[in-house]
PDB file of C-alpha atoms in Angstrom:
ATOM      1  CA  MET A1147      19.490 -18.567   4.691  1.00  0.00           C
ATOM      2  CA  THR A1148      17.079 -21.376   5.466  1.00  0.00           C
ATOM      3  CA  SER A1149      14.398 -21.920   8.061  1.00  0.00           C
ATOM      4  CA  PRO A1150      11.767 -24.603   8.640  1.00  0.00           C
ATOM      5  CA  ALA A1151       9.267 -24.372   5.833  1.00  0.00           C
ATOM      6  CA  PRO A1152       5.590 -23.845   6.687  1.00  0.00           C
ATOM      7  CA  GLY A1153       2.948 -25.769   4.784  1.00  0.00           C
ATOM      8  CA  LEU A1154       2.475 -25.195   1.067  1.00  0.00           C
ATOM      9  CA  ILE A1155      -0.530 -22.880   1.379  1.00  0.00           C
ATOM     10  CA  HIS A1156       0.866 -21.086   4.420  1.00  0.00           C
ATOM     11  CA  ARG A1157       4.161 -20.264   2.715  1.00  0.00           C
ATOM     12  CA  TRP A1158       2.355 -18.618  -0.208  1.00  0.00           C
ATOM     13  CA  LEU A1159       0.106 -16.700   2.178  1.00  0.00           C
ATOM     14  CA  LEU A1160       3.184 -15.408   3.999  1.00  0.00           C
ATOM     15  CA  ALA A1161       4.764 -14.420   0.680  1.00  0.00           C
ATOM     16  CA  ALA A1162       1.648 -12.358  -0.118  1.00  0.00           C
ATOM     17  CA  ARG A1163       2.253 -10.388   3.152  1.00  0.00           C
ATOM     18  CA  PRO A1164      -1.394 -10.395   4.259  1.00  0.00           C
ATOM     19  CA  LYS A1165      -0.911  -7.997   7.181  1.00  0.00           C
ATOM     20  CA  THR A1166      -0.180  -5.144   4.769  1.00  0.00           C
ATOM     21  CA  LEU A1167      -2.880  -5.866   2.176  1.00  0.00           C
ATOM     22  CA  TRP A1168      -5.131  -3.312   3.877  1.00  0.00           C
ATOM     23  CA  ALA A1169      -3.111  -0.778   1.884  1.00  0.00           C
ATOM     24  CA  ALA A1170      -4.963  -2.046  -1.196  1.00  0.00           C
ATOM     25  CA  VAL A1171      -8.365  -2.357   0.491  1.00  0.00           C
ATOM     26  CA  GLY A1172      -8.527   1.065   2.177  1.00  0.00           C
ATOM     27  CA  PRO A1173      -8.415   3.371  -0.856  1.00  0.00           C
ATOM     28  CA  VAL A1174     -10.903   1.240  -2.817  1.00  0.00           C
ATOM     29  CA  MET A1175     -13.251   1.463   0.159  1.00  0.00           C
ATOM     30  CA  ILE A1176     -12.909   5.256   0.189  1.00  0.00           C
ATOM     31  CA  GLY A1177     -13.445   5.576  -3.569  1.00  0.00           C
ATOM     32  CA  THR A1178     -16.571   3.429  -3.305  1.00  0.00           C
ATOM     33  CA  ALA A1179     -17.972   5.461  -0.409  1.00  0.00           C
ATOM     34  CA  MET A1180     -17.486   8.664  -2.378  1.00  0.00           C
ATOM     35  CA  ALA A1181     -19.144   7.135  -5.436  1.00  0.00           C
ATOM     36  CA  SER A1182     -22.133   6.117  -3.313  1.00  0.00           C
ATOM     37  CA  THR A1183     -22.998   9.758  -2.588  1.00  0.00           C
ATOM     38  CA  THR A1184     -23.122  10.780  -6.264  1.00  0.00           C
ATOM     39  CA  GLU A1185     -26.133  10.739  -8.562  1.00  0.00           C
ATOM     40  CA  ALA A1186     -24.728   7.695 -10.357  1.00  0.00           C
ATOM     41  CA  GLY A1187     -24.186   5.870  -7.081  1.00  0.00           C
ATOM     42  CA  ALA A1188     -21.870   2.983  -6.316  1.00  0.00           C
ATOM     43  CA  HIS A1189     -21.694   0.097  -8.790  1.00  0.00           C
ATOM     44  CA  ALA A1190     -21.176  -3.067  -6.753  1.00  0.00           C
ATOM     45  CA  PRO A1191     -19.689  -5.325  -9.495  1.00  0.00           C
ATOM     46  CA  SER A1192     -17.158  -2.642 -10.422  1.00  0.00           C
ATOM     47  CA  ALA A1193     -16.320  -2.018  -6.763  1.00  0.00           C
ATOM     48  CA  TRP A1194     -15.601  -5.699  -6.187  1.00  0.00           C
ATOM     49  CA  MET A1195     -13.525  -5.935  -9.360  1.00  0.00           C
ATOM     50  CA  ALA A1196     -11.578  -2.815  -8.421  1.00  0.00           C
ATOM     51  CA  LEU A1197     -10.892  -4.377  -5.022  1.00  0.00           C
ATOM     52  CA  ALA A1198      -9.771  -7.636  -6.614  1.00  0.00           C
ATOM     53  CA  GLY A1199      -7.507  -5.751  -9.015  1.00  0.00           C
ATOM     54  CA  ALA A1200      -5.938  -3.690  -6.234  1.00  0.00           C
ATOM     55  CA  ILE A1201      -5.237  -6.742  -4.079  1.00  0.00           C
ATOM     56  CA  LEU A1202      -3.795  -8.685  -7.017  1.00  0.00           C
ATOM     57  CA  LEU A1203      -1.534  -5.771  -7.929  1.00  0.00           C
ATOM     58  CA  GLN A1204      -0.214  -5.587  -4.383  1.00  0.00           C
ATOM     59  CA  ILE A1205       0.337  -9.338  -4.134  1.00  0.00           C
ATOM     60  CA  GLY A1206       2.068  -9.327  -7.514  1.00  0.00           C
ATOM     61  CA  THR A1207       4.297  -6.484  -6.353  1.00  0.00           C
ATOM     62  CA  ASN A1208       5.079  -8.365  -3.138  1.00  0.00           C
ATOM     63  CA  PHE A1209       5.929 -11.561  -5.038  1.00  0.00           C
ATOM     64  CA  CYS A1210       8.139  -9.609  -7.427  1.00  0.00           C
ATOM     65  CA  ASN A1211       9.795  -7.917  -4.448  1.00  0.00           C
ATOM     66  CA  ASP A1212      10.466 -11.285  -2.807  1.00  0.00           C
ATOM     67  CA  TYR A1213      12.061 -12.586  -6.007  1.00  0.00           C
ATOM     68  CA  ALA A1214      14.024  -9.463  -6.960  1.00  0.00           C
ATOM     69  CA  ASP A1215      15.392  -8.738  -3.477  1.00  0.00           C
ATOM     70  CA  PHE A1216      16.756 -12.291  -3.324  1.00  0.00           C
ATOM     71  CA  ILE A1217      18.339 -12.017  -6.782  1.00  0.00           C
ATOM     72  CA  LYS A1218      19.864  -8.631  -5.923  1.00  0.00           C
ATOM     73  CA  GLY A1219      21.148  -9.821  -2.552  1.00  0.00           C
ATOM     74  CA  ALA A1220      18.991  -7.553  -0.385  1.00  0.00           C
ATOM     75  CA  ASP A1221      17.500 -10.514   1.538  1.00  0.00           C
ATOM     76  CA  THR A1222      20.351 -12.150   3.434  1.00  0.00           C
ATOM     77  CA  ASP A1223      20.888 -13.926   6.745  1.00  0.00           C
ATOM     78  CA  ARG A1224      21.256 -10.453   8.324  1.00  0.00           C
ATOM     79  CA  ARG A1225      17.677  -9.556   7.512  1.00  0.00           C
ATOM     80  CA  THR A1226      15.756  -8.418  10.594  1.00  0.00           C
ATOM     81  CA  GLY A1227      12.261  -8.491   9.107  1.00  0.00           C
ATOM     82  CA  PRO A1228       9.871 -11.431   8.707  1.00  0.00           C
ATOM     83  CA  ALA A1229      11.294 -14.307   6.689  1.00  0.00           C
ATOM     84  CA  ARG A1230      11.008 -13.990   2.931  1.00  0.00           C
ATOM     85  CA  ALA A1231       9.838 -17.045   1.025  1.00  0.00           C
ATOM     86  CA  VAL A1232      12.606 -17.267  -1.590  1.00  0.00           C
ATOM     87  CA  ALA A1233      15.481 -16.291   0.699  1.00  0.00           C
ATOM     88  CA  SER A1234      14.257 -18.821   3.285  1.00  0.00           C
ATOM     89  CA  GLY A1235      14.213 -21.611   0.713  1.00  0.00           C
ATOM     90  CA  TRP A1236      10.473 -22.187   1.018  1.00  0.00           C
ATOM     91  CA  ILE A1237       9.848 -21.263  -2.615  1.00  0.00           C
ATOM     92  CA  THR A1238      12.358 -21.443  -5.456  1.00  0.00           C
ATOM     93  CA  PRO A1239      13.176 -18.295  -7.453  1.00  0.00           C
ATOM     94  CA  ARG A1240      11.648 -19.896 -10.556  1.00  0.00           C
ATOM     95  CA  GLN A1241       8.411 -20.700  -8.724  1.00  0.00           C
ATOM     96  CA  MET A1242       8.192 -17.145  -7.400  1.00  0.00           C
ATOM     97  CA  LEU A1243       8.830 -15.694 -10.838  1.00  0.00           C
ATOM     98  CA  ILE A1244       6.070 -17.860 -12.333  1.00  0.00           C
ATOM     99  CA  ALA A1245       3.711 -16.870  -9.504  1.00  0.00           C
ATOM    100  CA  THR A1246       4.498 -13.187 -10.081  1.00  0.00           C
ATOM    101  CA  ILE A1247       3.648 -13.489 -13.772  1.00  0.00           C
ATOM    102  CA  LEU A1248       0.457 -15.400 -12.960  1.00  0.00           C
ATOM    103  CA  VAL A1249      -0.789 -12.865 -10.404  1.00  0.00           C
ATOM    104  CA  PHE A1250      -0.078  -9.898 -12.677  1.00  0.00           C
ATOM    105  CA  THR A1251      -1.865 -11.768 -15.494  1.00  0.00           C
ATOM    106  CA  LEU A1252      -4.922 -12.167 -13.267  1.00  0.00           C
ATOM    107  CA  ALA A1253      -4.719  -8.447 -12.462  1.00  0.00           C
ATOM    108  CA  ALA A1254      -4.647  -7.716 -16.201  1.00  0.00           C
ATOM    109  CA  LEU A1255      -7.754  -9.870 -16.719  1.00  0.00           C
ATOM    110  CA  VAL A1256      -9.573  -7.947 -13.998  1.00  0.00           C
ATOM    111  CA  CYS A1257      -8.502  -4.733 -15.667  1.00  0.00           C
ATOM    112  CA  GLY A1258      -9.873  -6.109 -18.938  1.00  0.00           C
ATOM    113  CA  TRP A1259     -13.301  -6.500 -17.339  1.00  0.00           C
ATOM    114  CA  LEU A1260     -13.117  -2.942 -16.035  1.00  0.00           C
ATOM    115  CA  VAL A1261     -12.133  -1.709 -19.510  1.00  0.00           C
ATOM    116  CA  LEU A1262     -15.418  -3.094 -20.844  1.00  0.00           C
ATOM    117  CA  ARG A1263     -17.230  -0.981 -18.261  1.00  0.00           C
ATOM    118  CA  ALA A1264     -15.143   2.183 -18.151  1.00  0.00           C
ATOM    119  CA  GLY A1265     -13.291   2.334 -21.468  1.00  0.00           C
ATOM    120  CA  TRP A1266      -9.735   2.916 -22.637  1.00  0.00           C
ATOM    121  CA  PRO A1267      -8.470   4.931 -19.619  1.00  0.00           C
ATOM    122  CA  LEU A1268      -8.442   1.661 -17.688  1.00  0.00           C
ATOM    123  CA  ILE A1269      -6.036   0.166 -20.251  1.00  0.00           C
ATOM    124  CA  LEU A1270      -3.540   2.913 -19.495  1.00  0.00           C
ATOM    125  CA  LEU A1271      -4.120   2.628 -15.746  1.00  0.00           C
ATOM    126  CA  GLY A1272      -3.668  -1.135 -15.807  1.00  0.00           C
ATOM    127  CA  VAL A1273      -0.485  -1.059 -17.881  1.00  0.00           C
ATOM    128  CA  VAL A1274       1.101   1.671 -15.756  1.00  0.00           C
ATOM    129  CA  SER A1275       0.111  -0.010 -12.486  1.00  0.00           C
ATOM    130  CA  ILE A1276       1.517  -3.414 -13.471  1.00  0.00           C
ATOM    131  CA  ALA A1277       4.687  -1.839 -14.873  1.00  0.00           C
ATOM    132  CA  ALA A1278       5.187   0.139 -11.670  1.00  0.00           C
ATOM    133  CA  GLY A1279       4.648  -3.010  -9.594  1.00  0.00           C
ATOM    134  CA  VAL A1280       7.391  -4.788 -11.518  1.00  0.00           C
ATOM    135  CA  LEU A1281       9.782  -1.846 -11.610  1.00  0.00           C
ATOM    136  CA  TYR A1282       9.396  -1.270  -7.868  1.00  0.00           C
ATOM    137  CA  THR A1283      12.182  -3.775  -7.208  1.00  0.00           C
ATOM    138  CA  ALA A1284      13.028  -5.265 -10.623  1.00  0.00           C
ATOM    139  CA  GLY A1285      14.763  -3.876 -13.696  1.00  0.00           C
ATOM    140  CA  PRO A1286      18.031  -1.946 -14.024  1.00  0.00           C
ATOM    141  CA  TYR A1287      16.846   1.020 -11.936  1.00  0.00           C
ATOM    142  CA  PRO A1288      14.271  -0.346  -9.450  1.00  0.00           C
ATOM    143  CA  LEU A1289      12.283   2.393  -7.736  1.00  0.00           C
ATOM    144  CA  ALA A1290      12.816   1.024  -4.236  1.00  0.00           C
ATOM    145  CA  TYR A1291      16.592   0.927  -4.756  1.00  0.00           C
ATOM    146  CA  VAL A1292      16.928   4.581  -5.763  1.00  0.00           C
ATOM    147  CA  GLY A1293      14.717   6.116  -3.075  1.00  0.00           C
ATOM    148  CA  LEU A1294      11.518   6.403  -5.116  1.00  0.00           C
ATOM    149  CA  GLY A1295       9.606   3.632  -3.382  1.00  0.00           C
ATOM    150  CA  ASP A1296       7.824   6.096  -1.102  1.00  0.00           C
ATOM    151  CA  LEU A1297       6.558   8.104  -4.081  1.00  0.00           C
ATOM    152  CA  PHE A1298       5.364   4.924  -5.823  1.00  0.00           C
ATOM    153  CA  VAL A1299       3.407   3.845  -2.740  1.00  0.00           C
ATOM    154  CA  LEU A1300       1.901   7.297  -2.189  1.00  0.00           C
ATOM    155  CA  VAL A1301       0.677   7.621  -5.779  1.00  0.00           C
ATOM    156  CA  PHE A1302      -0.584   4.092  -6.485  1.00  0.00           C
ATOM    157  CA  PHE A1303      -1.978   3.272  -3.024  1.00  0.00           C
ATOM    158  CA  GLY A1304      -3.422   6.747  -2.726  1.00  0.00           C
ATOM    159  CA  PRO A1305      -4.905   8.991  -5.442  1.00  0.00           C
ATOM    160  CA  VAL A1306      -4.660   6.397  -8.238  1.00  0.00           C
ATOM    161  CA  ALA A1307      -6.562   3.794  -6.226  1.00  0.00           C
ATOM    162  CA  THR A1308      -9.284   6.108  -4.878  1.00  0.00           C
ATOM    163  CA  ALA A1309      -9.842   7.996  -8.127  1.00  0.00           C
ATOM    164  CA  GLY A1310      -9.696   4.770 -10.140  1.00  0.00           C
ATOM    165  CA  SER A1311     -12.239   3.054  -7.900  1.00  0.00           C
ATOM    166  CA  TYR A1312     -14.502   6.099  -8.109  1.00  0.00           C
ATOM    167  CA  TYR A1313     -14.137   6.314 -11.892  1.00  0.00           C
ATOM    168  CA  VAL A1314     -15.045   2.690 -12.693  1.00  0.00           C
ATOM    169  CA  GLN A1315     -18.273   3.101 -10.719  1.00  0.00           C
ATOM    170  CA  THR A1316     -19.427   6.587 -11.741  1.00  0.00           C
ATOM    171  CA  LEU A1317     -17.658   6.745 -15.133  1.00  0.00           C
ATOM    172  CA  GLU A1318     -16.454  10.225 -14.174  1.00  0.00           C
ATOM    173  CA  PHE A1319     -13.086  11.469 -12.947  1.00  0.00           C
ATOM    174  CA  SER A1320     -13.101  13.389  -9.664  1.00  0.00           C
ATOM    175  CA  TRP A1321     -10.291  15.509  -8.272  1.00  0.00           C
ATOM    176  CA  LEU A1322     -12.018  15.250  -4.908  1.00  0.00           C
ATOM    177  CA  ALA A1323     -11.792  11.451  -5.005  1.00  0.00           C
ATOM    178  CA  ALA A1324      -8.141  11.697  -6.032  1.00  0.00           C
ATOM    179  CA  ALA A1325      -7.431  14.050  -3.124  1.00  0.00           C
ATOM    180  CA  ALA A1326      -9.167  11.632  -0.763  1.00  0.00           C
ATOM    181  CA  GLY A1327      -6.427   9.158  -1.618  1.00  0.00           C
ATOM    182  CA  ILE A1328      -3.771  11.344  -0.013  1.00  0.00           C
ATOM    183  CA  GLY A1329      -4.699  10.143   3.487  1.00  0.00           C
ATOM    184  CA  PRO A1330      -4.492   6.376   2.874  1.00  0.00           C
ATOM    185  CA  GLY A1331      -1.568   6.992   0.513  1.00  0.00           C
ATOM    186  CA  PHE A1332       0.516   8.564   3.255  1.00  0.00           C
ATOM    187  CA  LEU A1333      -0.502   5.868   5.721  1.00  0.00           C
ATOM    188  CA  SER A1334       0.759   3.297   3.207  1.00  0.00           C
ATOM    189  CA  VAL A1335       4.010   5.264   3.033  1.00  0.00           C
ATOM    190  CA  ALA A1336       4.110   5.033   6.827  1.00  0.00           C
ATOM    191  CA  ILE A1337       3.995   1.228   6.549  1.00  0.00           C
ATOM    192  CA  LEU A1338       6.883   1.340   4.083  1.00  0.00           C
ATOM    193  CA  THR A1339       8.800   3.728   6.336  1.00  0.00           C
ATOM    194  CA  VAL A1340       8.677   1.260   9.232  1.00  0.00           C
ATOM    195  CA  ASN A1341       9.953  -1.435   6.865  1.00  0.00           C
ATOM    196  CA  ASN A1342      12.796   0.750   5.595  1.00  0.00           C
ATOM    197  CA  LEU A1343      13.765   1.941   9.075  1.00  0.00           C
ATOM    198  CA  ARG A1344      13.974  -1.649  10.261  1.00  0.00           C
ATOM    199  CA  ASP A1345      16.052  -2.770   7.242  1.00  0.00           C
ATOM    200  CA  ARG A1346      18.314   0.288   7.068  1.00  0.00           C
ATOM    201  CA  ILE A1347      21.544  -1.585   7.834  1.00  0.00           C
ATOM    202  CA  SER A1348      20.973  -4.551   5.520  1.00  0.00           C
ATOM    203  CA  ASP A1349      19.662  -2.270   2.764  1.00  0.00           C
ATOM    204  CA  THR A1350      22.841  -0.183   3.004  1.00  0.00           C
ATOM    205  CA  GLU A1351      24.972  -3.304   2.536  1.00  0.00           C
ATOM    206  CA  ALA A1352      22.853  -4.405  -0.448  1.00  0.00           C
ATOM    207  CA  GLY A1353      23.009  -0.990  -2.145  1.00  0.00           C
ATOM    208  CA  LYS A1354      19.296  -0.399  -1.648  1.00  0.00           C
ATOM    209  CA  ARG A1355      19.170   3.392  -1.287  1.00  0.00           C
ATOM    210  CA  THR A1356      15.848   3.921   0.452  1.00  0.00           C
ATOM    211  CA  LEU A1357      15.151   7.286   2.063  1.00  0.00           C
ATOM    212  CA  ALA A1358      16.025   5.750   5.434  1.00  0.00           C
ATOM    213  CA  VAL A1359      19.417   4.769   4.000  1.00  0.00           C
ATOM    214  CA  ARG A1360      20.009   8.104   2.254  1.00  0.00           C
ATOM    215  CA  PHE A1361      19.031  10.378   5.141  1.00  0.00           C
ATOM    216  CA  GLY A1362      19.240   8.226   8.249  1.00  0.00           C
ATOM    217  CA  ALA A1363      17.028   6.807  10.987  1.00  0.00           C
ATOM    218  CA  GLY A1364      16.096  10.241  12.351  1.00  0.00           C
ATOM    219  CA  PHE A1365      14.721  11.275   8.972  1.00  0.00           C
ATOM    220  CA  ALA A1366      12.691   8.047   8.715  1.00  0.00           C
ATOM    221  CA  ARG A1367      11.105   8.670  12.105  1.00  0.00           C
ATOM    222  CA  VAL A1368      10.200  12.233  11.160  1.00  0.00           C
ATOM    223  CA  GLU A1369       8.803  10.934   7.856  1.00  0.00           C
ATOM    224  CA  TYR A1370       6.601   8.488   9.747  1.00  0.00           C
ATOM    225  CA  MET A1371       5.212  11.236  11.969  1.00  0.00           C
ATOM    226  CA  LEU A1372       4.551  13.503   8.982  1.00  0.00           C
ATOM    227  CA  CYS A1373       2.679  10.714   7.189  1.00  0.00           C
ATOM    228  CA  LEU A1374       0.307  10.356  10.142  1.00  0.00           C
ATOM    229  CA  LEU A1375      -0.083  14.120  10.480  1.00  0.00           C
ATOM    230  CA  ILE A1376      -0.959  14.642   6.812  1.00  0.00           C
ATOM    231  CA  ALA A1377      -3.473  11.783   6.951  1.00  0.00           C
ATOM    232  CA  ALA A1378      -5.055  13.380  10.034  1.00  0.00           C
ATOM    233  CA  VAL A1379      -5.417  16.766   8.325  1.00  0.00           C
ATOM    234  CA  MET A1380      -6.876  15.491   5.037  1.00  0.00           C
ATOM    235  CA  PRO A1381     -10.458  14.813   6.285  1.00  0.00           C
ATOM    236  CA  PHE A1382     -10.717  18.487   7.287  1.00  0.00           C
ATOM    237  CA  VAL A1383      -9.496  19.568   3.844  1.00  0.00           C
ATOM    238  CA  LEU A1384     -11.950  17.271   2.074  1.00  0.00           C
ATOM    239  CA  VAL A1385     -14.955  18.307   4.186  1.00  0.00           C
ATOM    240  CA  ALA A1386     -14.096  21.979   3.638  1.00  0.00           C
ATOM    241  CA  TRP A1387     -13.949  21.238  -0.104  1.00  0.00           C
ATOM    242  CA  ALA A1388     -17.114  19.121  -0.431  1.00  0.00           C
ATOM    243  CA  GLY A1389     -19.292  20.727   2.234  1.00  0.00           C
ATOM    244  CA  PRO A1390     -20.330  20.207   5.866  1.00  0.00           C
ATOM    245  CA  GLN A1391     -22.805  17.490   4.918  1.00  0.00           C
ATOM    246  CA  HIS A1392     -19.809  15.135   4.941  1.00  0.00           C
ATOM    247  CA  ARG A1393     -18.575  16.172   8.376  1.00  0.00           C
ATOM    248  CA  ASN A1394     -19.011  12.660   9.786  1.00  0.00           C
ATOM    249  CA  ALA A1395     -15.908  11.741   7.790  1.00  0.00           C
ATOM    250  CA  LEU A1396     -13.886  13.742  10.332  1.00  0.00           C
ATOM    251  CA  ALA A1397     -14.115  10.618  12.499  1.00  0.00           C
ATOM    252  CA  ALA A1398     -11.134   9.331  10.496  1.00  0.00           C
ATOM    253  CA  THR A1399      -8.929  11.890  12.214  1.00  0.00           C
ATOM    254  CA  LEU A1400     -10.013  10.633  15.637  1.00  0.00           C
ATOM    255  CA  ILE A1401      -8.754   7.171  14.692  1.00  0.00           C
ATOM    256  CA  LEU A1402      -5.208   8.483  14.580  1.00  0.00           C
ATOM    257  CA  PHE A1403      -5.370   9.422  18.249  1.00  0.00           C
ATOM    258  CA  ALA A1404      -5.048   5.676  18.785  1.00  0.00           C
ATOM    259  CA  SER A1405      -1.651   5.696  17.093  1.00  0.00           C
ATOM    260  CA  TRP A1406       0.439   6.521  20.179  1.00  0.00           C
ATOM    261  CA  PRO A1407       1.565   2.897  20.833  1.00  0.00           C
ATOM    262  CA  VAL A1408       2.959   2.500  17.315  1.00  0.00           C
ATOM    263  CA  ILE A1409       4.439   6.018  17.331  1.00  0.00           C
ATOM    264  CA  ARG A1410       6.289   5.180  20.550  1.00  0.00           C
ATOM    265  CA  LEU A1411       7.517   1.927  19.023  1.00  0.00           C
ATOM    266  CA  VAL A1412       8.807   3.645  15.863  1.00  0.00           C
ATOM    267  CA  LEU A1413      10.511   6.401  17.853  1.00  0.00           C
ATOM    268  CA  THR A1414      12.266   4.113  20.329  1.00  0.00           C
ATOM    269  CA  ARG A1415      12.919   0.724  18.713  1.00  0.00           C
ATOM    270  CA  THR A1416      15.254  -0.583  16.029  1.00  0.00           C
ATOM    271  CA  GLY A1417      15.764  -3.718  13.963  1.00  0.00           C
ATOM    272  CA  ARG A1418      13.382  -6.625  14.377  1.00  0.00           C
ATOM    273  CA  GLU A1419      11.715  -4.887  17.324  1.00  0.00           C
ATOM    274  CA  LEU A1420       9.997  -2.728  14.687  1.00  0.00           C
ATOM    275  CA  ASN A1421       8.248  -5.710  13.077  1.00  0.00           C
ATOM    276  CA  PRO A1422       4.977  -5.251  15.032  1.00  0.00           C
ATOM    277  CA  GLY A1423       4.854  -1.670  13.725  1.00  0.00           C
ATOM    278  CA  LEU A1424       4.056  -2.907  10.220  1.00  0.00           C
ATOM    279  CA  GLY A1425       0.843  -4.645  11.221  1.00  0.00           C
ATOM    280  CA  MET A1426      -0.104  -1.921  13.688  1.00  0.00           C
ATOM    281  CA  THR A1427       0.236   0.796  11.039  1.00  0.00           C
ATOM    282  CA  ALA A1428      -1.702  -1.305   8.529  1.00  0.00           C
ATOM    283  CA  LEU A1429      -4.547  -1.648  11.037  1.00  0.00           C
ATOM    284  CA  LEU A1430      -4.492   2.127  11.542  1.00  0.00           C
ATOM    285  CA  LEU A1431      -4.904   2.511   7.784  1.00  0.00           C
ATOM    286  CA  LEU A1432      -7.857   0.095   7.804  1.00  0.00           C
ATOM    287  CA  ALA A1433      -9.556   1.855  10.729  1.00  0.00           C
ATOM    288  CA  TYR A1434      -8.944   5.273   9.132  1.00  0.00           C
ATOM    289  CA  SER A1435     -10.407   4.127   5.803  1.00  0.00           C
ATOM    290  CA  LEU A1436     -13.427   2.547   7.467  1.00  0.00           C
ATOM    291  CA  ALA A1437     -14.155   5.621   9.575  1.00  0.00           C
ATOM    292  CA  PHE A1438     -13.775   7.972   6.627  1.00  0.00           C
ATOM    293  CA  SER A1439     -15.868   5.799   4.286  1.00  0.00           C
ATOM    294  CA  ILE A1440     -18.745   5.294   6.712  1.00  0.00           C
ATOM    295  CA  GLY A1441     -18.669   8.931   7.748  1.00  0.00           C
ATOM    296  CA  TRP A1442     -18.595  10.213   4.150  1.00  0.00           C
ATOM    297  CA  ALA A1443     -21.497   8.001   3.092  1.00  0.00           C
ATOM    298  CA  MET A1444     -23.592   9.195   6.054  1.00  0.00           C
ATOM    299  CA  VAL A1445     -24.497  12.491   4.412  1.00  0.00           C
ATOM    300  CA  ARG A1446     -26.008  14.959   6.872  1.00  0.00           C
ATOM    301  CA  THR A1447     -28.127  17.953   5.932  1.00  0.00           C
TER     302      THR A1447
END
């Protein structure tokens, strides 16, 4: 499958899938906001490095996905989603493999800086995160091909990212910060669900057994709705846990009232008509994370 190649920089930007990178930004934002209300306070250099690490891990995972899906035959001329760089012939498999290694190496270097600040737990976190990013679509039993992609996204773009961001700034682990990751984690799963619903037919042919393939389109639509519902409930759980002084964070739930257009799209459309749902859900995640973060930091007595 070939298509006119965009410019050199543009093709790499498209391969990074910028519309979905808010999934990396949101939980770091939330972890930082929660750190800011502690006695230790937020640590700006660590926050920026955590953000850089999260974005690099997601880009590395996306590059690896682009490469591995082409090698495994999941990206074909029947693909209904946005063009993939390797399958479209814009970037060679070798170039994408080298880029994947380079981006994960940069992520490891960022993790190395964070290790100097926060100690050995960041070594474990970095190794596991990079390994999971590779194994998401590569290796003999890739997570995305056996129906575990949703769990990977929930864990690493949810509690791991929020608790990790909180930890590198305060040097303390917080179950509350980990729980705060459940909201953005499920919204990231919602992004993946739109992707898997759209690609259900081609994934079936390629042997990619996502949850949408295993249980059908109806299940995927219910999963999407549940992801939004759980994210909407979590601010109430967290405020009840931490205290009413954080009640401004409940504004995050109000953001999801704006989700009707994308809900209608997911419930009624199929194939490439679902493509706008990816960016729309990612923007919901960004708005949710912003509202929660600003509201949480605005402590009220």
